[in-house]
Amino acid sequence: METSRILKWVTGGIELFLGIPILGGLIIVGTGYLPLQIMLVVHIIALIASIYDKQKKSGNILGIITSVVAYIPIVGMFMHILTGIWLLVEAFGYQREKEI
């Protein structure tokens, strides 16, 4: 299993978790926005892995943008949900390509 695919599954799941209304916001604000900084670093690592594995990069780029924009409360929630879905679709699509 390639590293970039694993990172897409993990980051997609975390993004969806952070996008849960109220709960995600409480976690982010309650920890002093630290999850956004951590996710920025993780998305950069995942982007590097995607480049190395020659896989789609758009989900990780969107994740980097989300980590920067998510300081805006409602916008952040929608961005986390969008990014999470995008990353999981990329990870699932990559898995399907390998099976065919």
XYZ file of C-alpha atoms in Angstrom:
100
model
C 0.000 0.000 0.000
C 1.450 3.327 -1.027
C 2.061 6.013 1.557
C 0.111 8.703 -0.281
C -3.051 6.569 -0.325
C -2.821 5.857 3.395
C -2.287 9.555 4.104
C -5.333 10.445 1.987
C -7.525 8.052 4.017
C -6.178 9.383 7.327
C -6.302 13.077 6.463
C -9.736 12.694 4.866
C -11.107 11.086 8.022
C -9.601 13.725 10.280
C -10.926 16.533 8.076
C -14.436 15.072 8.217
C -14.151 14.744 11.998
C -13.067 18.385 12.310
C -16.016 19.356 10.087
C -18.618 17.987 12.518
C -20.779 20.979 13.460
C -20.164 22.328 16.971
C -17.946 19.398 18.058
C -15.218 20.109 15.496
C -15.348 23.810 16.258
C -15.125 23.230 20.012
C -12.097 20.978 19.552
C -10.325 23.474 17.301
C -11.072 26.541 19.419
C -10.554 24.672 22.706
C -7.038 23.646 21.710
C -6.052 27.103 20.548
C -6.353 26.265 16.825
C -3.511 23.743 17.161
C -5.294 21.098 15.019
C -5.234 23.490 12.066
C -1.481 23.924 12.381
C -0.939 20.184 12.762
C -3.142 19.437 9.746
C -1.222 22.001 7.697
C 1.998 20.092 8.361
C 0.332 16.713 7.719
C -1.147 17.954 4.412
C 2.267 19.209 3.308
C 3.768 15.798 4.132
C 0.907 14.087 2.265
C 1.452 16.401 -0.721
C 5.134 15.469 -0.833
C 4.179 11.762 -0.645
C 1.657 12.247 -3.474
C 4.291 13.912 -5.627
C 6.731 11.098 -4.873
C 4.110 8.402 -5.641
C 2.957 10.310 -8.761
C -0.634 10.493 -7.498
C -3.324 13.187 -7.506
C -2.362 16.202 -5.448
C -5.536 18.307 -5.494
C -6.977 16.934 -2.230
C -3.822 17.728 -0.303
C -3.575 21.182 -1.854
C -7.196 21.777 -0.832
C -6.253 20.558 2.663
C -3.466 23.137 2.877
C -5.895 25.857 1.826
C -8.424 24.589 4.387
C -5.839 24.704 7.166
C -5.240 28.363 6.385
C -8.867 29.434 5.808
C -10.459 27.366 8.595
C -9.830 30.099 11.173
C -13.114 31.577 9.908
C -15.768 29.601 11.862
C -18.543 28.607 9.404
C -16.261 28.680 6.372
C -13.872 26.355 8.207
C -16.596 23.790 8.879
C -17.629 23.651 5.231
C -14.021 23.555 4.064
C -13.223 20.640 6.405
C -16.227 18.685 5.102
C -15.409 19.443 1.459
C -11.737 18.569 1.901
C -12.523 15.362 3.791
C -14.887 14.135 1.079
C -12.447 15.138 -1.665
C -9.555 13.260 -0.031
C -11.622 10.123 0.588
C -12.868 10.123 -3.012
C -9.259 10.454 -4.222
C -8.140 7.618 -1.935
C -11.013 5.387 -3.004
C -10.494 6.237 -6.684
C -6.820 5.394 -6.392
C -7.720 2.064 -4.812
C -10.146 1.263 -7.648
C -7.504 2.108 -10.286
C -5.062 -0.339 -8.705
C -7.671 -3.147 -8.737
C -8.530 -2.756 -12.412
